[in-house]
Amino acid sequence: MNYNLTHLKQLESEAIFIMREVAAQFEKPVLLFSGGKDSIVMVKLAQKAFWPGKIPFPLLHIDTGHNFPETLDYRDNLVKEVGAKLIVRYVQDSIDQGRAVEEKGPNPSRNSLQTITLLDALEEFKFDAAFGGARRDEEKARAKERFFSHRDEFGQWDPKNQRPELWNLFNGRKHVGEHFRVFPLSNWTEMDVWQYIALENIPIPSIYFTHQREVVNRNGSLLAKCEHITLMKNEFYETRTVRFRTVGDMTCTGAVESSASTIEEIINEVASARQTERGTRADDKRSEAAMEDRKKQGYF
């Protein structure tokens, strides 16, 4: 018998260990679910971690109202398939209550507004640990995160004051009102995620595969046609053959031109890509520290 684990099985084992640590240390965890490939892998890992029982915590989706329809359809089907409890909270409700203010402009993003809705939801249900699918290779601010990332009573993150995690010992102690964000995929790369999806034959939303779509080229990002985008002077929609490497709001998630129609073709494309995974995200281009600024305020 061969006891050597492949790198994917080692990453899987680490992630499952972290999920079980959370179940042991915290009273009320929740899994933040966006419908993207990372959170889909997280659901698969949660199933394995607690098999043959059901996933012992709910999924929480913060619906901005600017989602890709394909993602919402996938979300609803997945929840039925795995028998998980889904909680949805809407950014529009936060706007209607005066808790958040809608951006103005040709493609107003609700990306940062999600933070308010997310923190309100965590407070509403008294969740003390929230699983996220963030990976350290995605973005430099995310590279600073620990597996167990402390948030203060206001949901804020202090990147200069993080706890050591020597020998995989995770300190989940906190005061009342504080919580943790937990990132079991921290050591995974985009390639690892795709290879794991191929290994486990995990279904994914159709927008990850090549398709024809009307897009507008805005500042180098190919934004999908939707009711939330207003064309500016000299802009026009054109049909291109594209797919998406990440899943976010339609107003800030750019497509890439691609002919990849299978997981294997996506893996080959990622292996030769010259642009980073989040290089198509308009929300990350707003400033050099856009992601870190959002995360300090309580973003995913």
CSV table of C-alpha atoms in Angstrom, one decimal, residues 54-202:
chain,number,residue,atom,x,y,z
A,54,LYS,CA,-24.8,16.5,6.7
A,55,ILE,CA,-22.8,19.7,6.7
A,56,PRO,CA,-23.2,20.9,10.3
A,57,PHE,CA,-23.4,24.6,9.5
A,58,PRO,CA,-25.4,26.8,7.0
A,59,LEU,CA,-24.2,28.5,3.9
A,60,LEU,CA,-24.5,32.3,3.8
A,61,HIS,CA,-24.8,34.1,0.5
A,62,ILE,CA,-24.6,37.9,0.4
A,63,ASP,CA,-26.7,38.7,-2.7
A,64,THR,CA,-25.7,42.1,-4.2
A,65,GLY,CA,-28.4,42.0,-6.8
A,66,HIS,CA,-25.7,42.3,-9.5
A,67,ASN,CA,-25.0,38.5,-9.7
A,68,PHE,CA,-24.7,36.4,-12.8
A,69,PRO,CA,-28.0,34.5,-13.2
A,70,GLU,CA,-26.0,31.3,-13.9
A,71,THR,CA,-24.4,31.6,-10.5
A,72,LEU,CA,-27.8,31.9,-8.7
A,73,ASP,CA,-29.2,28.9,-10.5
A,74,TYR,CA,-26.1,26.9,-9.7
A,75,ARG,CA,-26.4,27.9,-6.0
A,76,ASP,CA,-30.0,26.8,-5.6
A,77,ASN,CA,-29.4,23.5,-7.3
A,78,LEU,CA,-26.3,22.8,-5.2
A,79,VAL,CA,-28.1,23.5,-1.9
A,80,LYS,CA,-30.9,21.0,-2.9
A,81,GLU,CA,-28.3,18.4,-3.9
A,82,VAL,CA,-26.2,18.5,-0.7
A,83,GLY,CA,-29.1,19.2,1.6
A,84,ALA,CA,-27.5,22.2,3.2
A,85,LYS,CA,-29.3,25.1,4.8
A,86,LEU,CA,-28.9,28.4,2.8
A,87,ILE,CA,-29.2,31.8,4.3
A,88,VAL,CA,-29.4,34.8,1.8
A,89,ARG,CA,-29.1,38.4,2.8
A,90,TYR,CA,-29.5,41.2,0.3
A,91,VAL,CA,-27.5,44.3,-0.2
A,92,GLN,CA,-30.6,46.0,-1.6
A,93,ASP,CA,-32.2,45.6,1.9
A,94,SER,CA,-29.2,47.4,3.4
A,95,ILE,CA,-29.6,50.2,0.9
A,96,ASP,CA,-33.4,50.4,1.6
A,97,GLN,CA,-32.7,50.6,5.4
A,98,GLY,CA,-30.2,53.4,4.9
A,99,ARG,CA,-27.3,51.2,6.1
A,100,ALA,CA,-25.5,51.4,2.7
A,101,VAL,CA,-25.4,54.0,0.0
A,102,GLU,CA,-25.6,53.0,-3.7
A,103,GLU,CA,-22.7,54.2,-5.8
A,104,LYS,CA,-23.3,56.5,-8.7
A,105,GLY,CA,-21.7,56.4,-12.2
A,106,PRO,CA,-21.8,54.3,-15.4
A,107,ASN,CA,-21.2,50.9,-13.6
A,108,PRO,CA,-21.9,51.4,-9.9
A,109,SER,CA,-20.4,48.5,-7.9
A,110,ARG,CA,-22.0,47.0,-4.9
A,111,ASN,CA,-18.8,45.1,-4.1
A,112,SER,CA,-17.8,47.2,-1.1
A,113,LEU,CA,-21.4,47.5,0.1
A,114,GLN,CA,-21.4,43.7,0.7
A,115,THR,CA,-19.3,44.3,3.8
A,116,ILE,CA,-22.2,46.1,5.6
A,117,THR,CA,-24.7,43.3,4.7
A,118,LEU,CA,-22.2,40.6,5.7
A,119,LEU,CA,-21.4,42.1,9.1
A,120,ASP,CA,-25.1,42.6,9.8
A,121,ALA,CA,-25.8,39.0,8.9
A,122,LEU,CA,-23.0,37.7,11.1
A,123,GLU,CA,-24.4,39.8,14.0
A,124,GLU,CA,-28.0,38.8,13.3
A,125,PHE,CA,-27.3,35.1,13.6
A,126,LYS,CA,-24.4,35.4,16.1
A,127,PHE,CA,-22.0,33.4,13.9
A,128,ASP,CA,-18.6,33.2,15.6
A,129,ALA,CA,-16.6,31.7,12.7
A,130,ALA,CA,-17.1,32.3,9.0
A,131,PHE,CA,-15.4,30.1,6.5
A,132,GLY,CA,-14.1,31.9,3.4
A,133,GLY,CA,-12.7,30.5,0.2
A,134,ALA,CA,-9.9,33.0,-0.1
A,135,ARG,CA,-6.4,31.8,-1.2
A,136,ARG,CA,-3.1,33.4,-0.5
A,137,ASP,CA,-2.1,33.3,-4.2
A,138,GLU,CA,-5.1,35.5,-5.2
A,139,GLU,CA,-4.1,38.8,-4.0
A,140,LYS,CA,-1.4,40.3,-1.7
A,141,ALA,CA,-3.8,41.3,1.0
A,142,ARG,CA,-5.1,37.8,1.2
A,143,ALA,CA,-1.6,36.5,1.4
A,144,LYS,CA,-1.3,38.1,4.8
A,145,GLU,CA,-4.3,36.3,6.2
A,146,ARG,CA,-3.8,33.5,8.7
A,147,PHE,CA,-6.0,30.3,8.6
A,148,PHE,CA,-7.8,31.6,11.7
A,149,SER,CA,-8.1,35.4,11.1
A,150,HIS,CA,-9.4,37.4,14.0
A,151,ARG,CA,-12.0,40.1,13.6
A,152,ASP,CA,-12.8,42.6,16.4
A,153,GLU,CA,-16.2,43.6,17.7
A,154,PHE,CA,-16.7,45.8,14.7
A,155,GLY,CA,-15.8,43.0,12.2
A,156,GLN,CA,-12.5,44.7,11.4
A,157,TRP,CA,-9.2,43.1,10.6
A,158,ASP,CA,-5.8,44.3,11.8
A,159,PRO,CA,-3.2,42.8,9.5
A,160,LYS,CA,-0.3,44.0,11.8
A,161,ASN,CA,-1.7,42.1,14.8
A,162,GLN,CA,-2.3,38.5,13.8
A,163,ARG,CA,-1.8,35.4,15.8
A,164,PRO,CA,1.0,32.9,15.1
A,165,GLU,CA,0.0,29.5,13.9
A,166,LEU,CA,3.0,27.4,14.7
A,167,TRP,CA,2.8,23.6,14.2
A,168,ASN,CA,-0.8,24.1,13.0
A,169,LEU,CA,-2.0,25.1,16.4
A,170,PHE,CA,-5.0,27.4,15.9
A,171,ASN,CA,-6.0,29.9,18.6
A,172,GLY,CA,-9.7,30.6,18.4
A,173,ARG,CA,-10.1,32.5,21.6
A,174,LYS,CA,-12.1,35.7,21.4
A,175,HIS,CA,-14.2,38.1,23.4
A,176,VAL,CA,-17.9,38.4,23.2
A,177,GLY,CA,-19.0,40.0,19.9
A,178,GLU,CA,-15.8,39.2,18.1
A,179,HIS,CA,-15.5,36.5,15.4
A,180,PHE,CA,-13.0,34.7,13.2
A,181,ARG,CA,-12.8,34.3,9.4
A,182,VAL,CA,-11.3,30.9,8.6
A,183,PHE,CA,-9.6,30.1,5.3
A,184,PRO,CA,-9.0,26.4,4.7
A,185,LEU,CA,-7.9,27.0,1.1
A,186,SER,CA,-5.1,29.4,2.1
A,187,ASN,CA,-2.3,27.2,0.7
A,188,TRP,CA,-4.2,26.3,-2.5
A,189,THR,CA,-3.5,28.0,-5.9
A,190,GLU,CA,-5.9,28.6,-8.7
A,191,MET,CA,-4.3,25.6,-10.5
A,192,ASP,CA,-4.8,23.4,-7.4
A,193,VAL,CA,-8.5,24.3,-7.3
A,194,TRP,CA,-9.0,23.4,-11.0
A,195,GLN,CA,-7.1,20.2,-10.6
A,196,TYR,CA,-9.2,19.3,-7.6
A,197,ILE,CA,-12.4,20.1,-9.4
A,198,ALA,CA,-11.2,17.7,-12.2
A,199,LEU,CA,-10.1,15.0,-9.7
A,200,GLU,CA,-13.5,15.1,-7.9
A,201,ASN,CA,-15.5,15.7,-11.0
A,202,ILE,CA,-17.3,18.7,-9.4
